[in-house]
mmCIF file of C-alpha atoms in Angstrom:
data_model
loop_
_atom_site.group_PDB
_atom_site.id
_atom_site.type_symbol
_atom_site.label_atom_id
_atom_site.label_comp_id
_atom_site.label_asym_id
_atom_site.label_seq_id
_atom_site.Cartn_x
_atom_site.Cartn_y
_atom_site.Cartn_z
ATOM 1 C CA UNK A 1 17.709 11.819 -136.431
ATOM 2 C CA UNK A 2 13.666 11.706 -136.120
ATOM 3 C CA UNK A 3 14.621 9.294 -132.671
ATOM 4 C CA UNK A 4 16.371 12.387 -131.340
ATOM 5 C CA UNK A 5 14.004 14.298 -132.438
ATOM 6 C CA UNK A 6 11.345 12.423 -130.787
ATOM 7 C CA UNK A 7 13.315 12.253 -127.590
ATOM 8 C CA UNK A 8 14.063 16.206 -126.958
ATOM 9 C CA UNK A 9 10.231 16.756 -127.006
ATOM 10 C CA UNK A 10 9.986 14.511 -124.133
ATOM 11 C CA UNK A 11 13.056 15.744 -122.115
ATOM 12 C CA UNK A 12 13.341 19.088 -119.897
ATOM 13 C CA UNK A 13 14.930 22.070 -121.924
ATOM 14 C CA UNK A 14 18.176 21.766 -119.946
ATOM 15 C CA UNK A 15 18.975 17.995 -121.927
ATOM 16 C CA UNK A 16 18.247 19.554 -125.740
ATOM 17 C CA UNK A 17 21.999 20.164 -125.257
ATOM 18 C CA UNK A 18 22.811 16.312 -126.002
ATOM 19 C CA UNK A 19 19.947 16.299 -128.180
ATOM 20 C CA UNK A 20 21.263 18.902 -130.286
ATOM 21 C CA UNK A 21 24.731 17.169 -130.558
ATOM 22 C CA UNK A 22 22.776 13.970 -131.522
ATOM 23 C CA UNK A 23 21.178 15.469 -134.733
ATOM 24 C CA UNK A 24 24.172 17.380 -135.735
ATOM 25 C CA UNK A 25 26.629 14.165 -135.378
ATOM 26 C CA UNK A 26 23.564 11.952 -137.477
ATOM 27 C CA UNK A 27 24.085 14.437 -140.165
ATOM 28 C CA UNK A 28 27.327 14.901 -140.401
ATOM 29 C CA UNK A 29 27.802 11.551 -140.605
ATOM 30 C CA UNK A 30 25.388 10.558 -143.167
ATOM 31 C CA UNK A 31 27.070 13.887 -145.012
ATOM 32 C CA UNK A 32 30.412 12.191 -144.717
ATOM 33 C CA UNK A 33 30.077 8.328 -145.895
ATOM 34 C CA UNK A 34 28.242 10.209 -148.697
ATOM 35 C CA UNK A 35 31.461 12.172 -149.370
ATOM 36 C CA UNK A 36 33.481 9.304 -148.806
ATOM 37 C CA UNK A 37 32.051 7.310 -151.614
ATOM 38 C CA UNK A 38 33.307 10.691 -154.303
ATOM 39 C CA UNK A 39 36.313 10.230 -155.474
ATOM 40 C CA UNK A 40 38.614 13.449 -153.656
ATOM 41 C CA UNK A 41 38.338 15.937 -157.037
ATOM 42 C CA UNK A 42 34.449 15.503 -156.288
ATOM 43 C CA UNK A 43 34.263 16.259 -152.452
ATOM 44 C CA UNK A 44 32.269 18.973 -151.516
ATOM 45 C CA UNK A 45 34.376 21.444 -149.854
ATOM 46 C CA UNK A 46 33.229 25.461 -148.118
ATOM 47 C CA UNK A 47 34.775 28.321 -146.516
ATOM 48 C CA UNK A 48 34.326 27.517 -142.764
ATOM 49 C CA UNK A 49 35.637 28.510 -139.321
ATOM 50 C CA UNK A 50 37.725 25.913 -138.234
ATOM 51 C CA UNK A 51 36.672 26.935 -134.517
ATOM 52 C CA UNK A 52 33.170 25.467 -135.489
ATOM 53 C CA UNK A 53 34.814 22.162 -136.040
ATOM 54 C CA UNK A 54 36.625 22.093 -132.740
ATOM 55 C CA UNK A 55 33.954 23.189 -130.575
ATOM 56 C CA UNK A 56 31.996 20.376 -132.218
ATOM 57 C CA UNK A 57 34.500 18.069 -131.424
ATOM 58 C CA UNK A 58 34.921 19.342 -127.832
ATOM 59 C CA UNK A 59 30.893 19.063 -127.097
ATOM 60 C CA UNK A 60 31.049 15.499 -128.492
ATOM 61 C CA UNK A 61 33.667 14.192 -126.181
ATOM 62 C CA UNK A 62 33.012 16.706 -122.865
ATOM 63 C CA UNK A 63 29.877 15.389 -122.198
ATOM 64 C CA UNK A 64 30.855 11.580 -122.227
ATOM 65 C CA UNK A 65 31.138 10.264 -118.786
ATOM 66 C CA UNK A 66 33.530 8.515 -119.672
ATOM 67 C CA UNK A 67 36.137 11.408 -120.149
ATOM 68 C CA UNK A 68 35.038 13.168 -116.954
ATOM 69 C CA UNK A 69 38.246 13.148 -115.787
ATOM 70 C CA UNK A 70 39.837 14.900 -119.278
ATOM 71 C CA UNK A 71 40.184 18.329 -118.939
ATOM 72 C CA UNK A 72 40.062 20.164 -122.192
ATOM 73 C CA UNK A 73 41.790 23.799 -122.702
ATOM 74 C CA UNK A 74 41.259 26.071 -125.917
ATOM 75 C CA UNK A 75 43.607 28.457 -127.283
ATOM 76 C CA UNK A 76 42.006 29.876 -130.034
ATOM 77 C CA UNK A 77 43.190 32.467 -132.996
ATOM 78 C CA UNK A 78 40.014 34.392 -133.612
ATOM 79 C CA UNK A 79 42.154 36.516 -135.793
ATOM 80 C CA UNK A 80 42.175 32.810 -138.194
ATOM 81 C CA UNK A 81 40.295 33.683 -141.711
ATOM 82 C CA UNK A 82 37.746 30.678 -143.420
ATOM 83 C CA UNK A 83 39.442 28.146 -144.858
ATOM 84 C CA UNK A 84 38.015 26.283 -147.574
ATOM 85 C CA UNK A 85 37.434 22.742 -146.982
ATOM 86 C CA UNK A 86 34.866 19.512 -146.278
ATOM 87 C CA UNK A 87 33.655 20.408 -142.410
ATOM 88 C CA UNK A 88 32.936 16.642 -142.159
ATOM 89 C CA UNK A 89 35.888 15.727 -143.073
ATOM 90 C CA UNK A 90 37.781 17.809 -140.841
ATOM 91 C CA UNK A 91 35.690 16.994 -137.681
ATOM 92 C CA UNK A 92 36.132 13.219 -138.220
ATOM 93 C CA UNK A 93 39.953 13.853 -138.196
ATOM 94 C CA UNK A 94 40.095 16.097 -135.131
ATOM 95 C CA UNK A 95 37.761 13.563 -133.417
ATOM 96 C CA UNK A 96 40.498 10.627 -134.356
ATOM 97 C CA UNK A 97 43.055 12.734 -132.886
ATOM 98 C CA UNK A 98 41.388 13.511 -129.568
ATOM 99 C CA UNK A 99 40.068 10.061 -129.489
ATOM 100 C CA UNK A 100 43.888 9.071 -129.702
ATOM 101 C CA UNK A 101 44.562 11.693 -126.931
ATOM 102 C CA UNK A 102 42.153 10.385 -124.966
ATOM 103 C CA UNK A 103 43.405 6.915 -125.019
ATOM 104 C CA UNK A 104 46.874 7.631 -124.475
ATOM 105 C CA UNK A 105 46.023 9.532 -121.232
ATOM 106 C CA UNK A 106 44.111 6.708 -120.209
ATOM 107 C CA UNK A 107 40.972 9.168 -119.757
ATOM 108 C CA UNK A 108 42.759 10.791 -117.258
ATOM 109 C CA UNK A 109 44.686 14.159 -117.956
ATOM 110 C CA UNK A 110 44.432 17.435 -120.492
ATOM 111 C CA UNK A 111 44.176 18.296 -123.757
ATOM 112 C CA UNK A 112 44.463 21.884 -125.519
ATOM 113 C CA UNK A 113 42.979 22.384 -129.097
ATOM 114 C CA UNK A 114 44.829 25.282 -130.544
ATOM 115 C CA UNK A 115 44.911 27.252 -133.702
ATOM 116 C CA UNK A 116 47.431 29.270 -135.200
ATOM 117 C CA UNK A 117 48.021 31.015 -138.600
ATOM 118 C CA UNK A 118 51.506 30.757 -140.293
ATOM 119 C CA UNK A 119 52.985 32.527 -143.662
ATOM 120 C CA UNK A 120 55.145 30.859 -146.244
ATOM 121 C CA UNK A 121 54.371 27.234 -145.405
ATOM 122 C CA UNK A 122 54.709 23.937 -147.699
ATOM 123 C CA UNK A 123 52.663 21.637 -147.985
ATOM 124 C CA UNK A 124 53.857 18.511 -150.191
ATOM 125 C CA UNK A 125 55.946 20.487 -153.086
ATOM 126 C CA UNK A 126 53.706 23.517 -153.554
ATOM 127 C CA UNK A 127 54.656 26.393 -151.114
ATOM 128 C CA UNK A 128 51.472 28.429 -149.678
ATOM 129 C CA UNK A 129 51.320 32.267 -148.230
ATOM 130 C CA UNK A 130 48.890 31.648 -145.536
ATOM 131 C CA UNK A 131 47.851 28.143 -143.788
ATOM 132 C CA UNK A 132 45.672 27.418 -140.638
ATOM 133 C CA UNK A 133 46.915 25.005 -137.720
ATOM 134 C CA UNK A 134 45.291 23.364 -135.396
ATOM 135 C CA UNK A 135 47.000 21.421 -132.731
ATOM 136 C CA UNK A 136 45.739 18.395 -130.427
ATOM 137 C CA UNK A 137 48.242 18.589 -127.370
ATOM 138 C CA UNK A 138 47.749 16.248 -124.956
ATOM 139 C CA UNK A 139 49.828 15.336 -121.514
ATOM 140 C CA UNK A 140 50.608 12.088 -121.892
ATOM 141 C CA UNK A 141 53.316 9.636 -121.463
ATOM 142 C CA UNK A 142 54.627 10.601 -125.283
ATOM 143 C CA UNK A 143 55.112 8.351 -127.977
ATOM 144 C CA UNK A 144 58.152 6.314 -128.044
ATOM 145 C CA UNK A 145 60.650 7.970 -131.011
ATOM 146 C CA UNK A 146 61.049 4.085 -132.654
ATOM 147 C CA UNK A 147 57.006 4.717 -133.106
ATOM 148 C CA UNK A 148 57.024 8.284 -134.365
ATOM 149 C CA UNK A 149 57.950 7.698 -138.269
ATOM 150 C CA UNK A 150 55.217 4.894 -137.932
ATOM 151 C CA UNK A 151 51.864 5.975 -136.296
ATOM 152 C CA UNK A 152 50.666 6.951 -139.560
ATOM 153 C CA UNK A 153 50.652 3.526 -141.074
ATOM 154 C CA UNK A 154 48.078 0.962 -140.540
ATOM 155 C CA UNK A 155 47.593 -1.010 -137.884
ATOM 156 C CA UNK A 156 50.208 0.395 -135.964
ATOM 157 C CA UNK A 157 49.718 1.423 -132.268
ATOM 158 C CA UNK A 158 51.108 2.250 -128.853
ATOM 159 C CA UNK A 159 47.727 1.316 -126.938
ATOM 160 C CA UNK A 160 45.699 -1.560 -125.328
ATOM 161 C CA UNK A 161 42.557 -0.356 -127.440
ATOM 162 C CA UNK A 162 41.790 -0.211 -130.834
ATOM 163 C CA UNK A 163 42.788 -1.403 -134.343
ATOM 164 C CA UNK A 164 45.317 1.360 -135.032
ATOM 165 C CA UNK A 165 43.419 2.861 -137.897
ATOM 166 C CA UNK A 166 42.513 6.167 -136.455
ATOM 167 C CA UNK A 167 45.672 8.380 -137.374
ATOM 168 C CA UNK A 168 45.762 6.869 -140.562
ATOM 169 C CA UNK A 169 41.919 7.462 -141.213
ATOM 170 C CA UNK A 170 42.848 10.962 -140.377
ATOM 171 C CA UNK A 171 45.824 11.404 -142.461
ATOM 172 C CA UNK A 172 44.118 10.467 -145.635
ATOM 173 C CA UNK A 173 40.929 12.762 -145.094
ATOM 174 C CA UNK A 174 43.508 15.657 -144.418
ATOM 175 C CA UNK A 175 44.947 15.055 -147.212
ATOM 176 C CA UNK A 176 42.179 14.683 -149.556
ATOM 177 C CA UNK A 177 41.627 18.375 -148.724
ATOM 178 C CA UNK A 178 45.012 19.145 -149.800
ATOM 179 C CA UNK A 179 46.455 19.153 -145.956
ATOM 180 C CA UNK A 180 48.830 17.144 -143.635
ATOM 181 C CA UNK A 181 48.910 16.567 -140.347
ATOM 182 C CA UNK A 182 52.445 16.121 -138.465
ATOM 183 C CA UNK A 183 52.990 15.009 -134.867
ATOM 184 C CA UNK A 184 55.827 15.854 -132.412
ATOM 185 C CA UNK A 185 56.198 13.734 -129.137
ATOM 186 C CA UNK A 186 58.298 14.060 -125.677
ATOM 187 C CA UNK A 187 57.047 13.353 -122.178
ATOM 188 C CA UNK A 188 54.144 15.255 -120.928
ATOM 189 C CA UNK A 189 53.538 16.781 -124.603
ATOM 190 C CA UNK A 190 52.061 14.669 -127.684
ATOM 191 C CA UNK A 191 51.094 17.367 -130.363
ATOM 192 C CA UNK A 192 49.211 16.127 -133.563
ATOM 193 C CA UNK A 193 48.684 19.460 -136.417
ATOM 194 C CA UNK A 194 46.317 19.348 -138.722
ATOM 195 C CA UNK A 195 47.742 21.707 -141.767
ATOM 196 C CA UNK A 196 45.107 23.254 -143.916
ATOM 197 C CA UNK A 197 46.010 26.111 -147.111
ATOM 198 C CA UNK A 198 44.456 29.263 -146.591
ATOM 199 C CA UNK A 199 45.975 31.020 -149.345
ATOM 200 C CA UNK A 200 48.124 30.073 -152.079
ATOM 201 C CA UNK A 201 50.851 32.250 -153.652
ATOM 202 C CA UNK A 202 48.610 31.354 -157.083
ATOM 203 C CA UNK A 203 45.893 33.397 -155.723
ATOM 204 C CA UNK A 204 47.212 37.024 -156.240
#
């Protein structure tokens, strides 16, 4: 972080943009491999705005060259209350999902990050009132259905690049924060949703 720091004093104002993403990406990642190392009862977890998360995640991968040719949509809830969990956490997971995205478009094509609010959801066996979705929808070729039931398993993938460790990575952080993510896939339309509780029945 002090080499970023040292290098935004040197550049013109309108680069403090990059500079600002490099200081905020150091620390987040220092904050997560600390987290990582707690077992999940001990991670530290906040009310956020989820839209914090994706517009992080949206900055990182707009201004790489090499996605010049992705074109990224947003269709946001504002309406969406805080939700409590590890920010860290939930950035790394949307940035293995659009990295995914990405990869299957071949850096060439859209993505939409959207986020919804439903009622009366489950997650695993306990039932919630209120949970926040956010979607990573990408154009793509799909994934073939044989693949579908097996994406989240290690080691498993449908592309030239990469060990096939991302969806899982972000499956298990999701869940550590008492989440899931599910994925639905047809041509033209991959959709990965990250599933976070709001509000529990329990909380009345």
């Amino acid at each position: 972080m002090g080499a970023a720091q040292i290098l935004e004093k040197s550049l013109d104002n309108k680069y403090t943009k990059f500079t600002d993403i490099i200081k905020k990406e150091t620390g987040r990642l220092v904050n997560l491999l600390n987290d990582m190392a707690l077992p999940a009862t001990s991670i530290d977890k906040q009310d956020i705005n989820i839209h914090e998360a994706t517009e992080h995640v949206i900055d990182l991968f707009k201004f790489d060259l090499k996605n010049k040719n992705i074109i990224f949509e947003k269709d946001y809830d504002p309406s969406i209350p805080d939700v409590h969990t590890n920010k860290e956490q939930l950035i790394q997971s949307l940035i293995n999902l659009v990295r995914n995205s990405i990869q299957a478009l071949d850096y060439k094509g859209g993505i939409i990050l959207r986020t919804r609010s439903e009622s009366s959801y489950t997650i695993g066996n306990k039932k919630f009132q209120l949970v926040a979705k956010i979607d990573v929808i990408d154009n793509g070729p799909g994934i073939p259905e044989e693949k579908l039931k097996e994406i989240f398993y290690p080691m498993v993938t449908t592309k030239n690049e990469g060990m096939g460790l991302g969806l899982t990575i972000a499956q298990s952080i999701v869940m550590q924060n008492s989440g899931l993510i599910e994925c639905s896939s047809k041509h033209r339309e991959t959709k990965f949703t990250i599933v976070l509780p709001i509000r529990s029945y329990e909380d009345d």
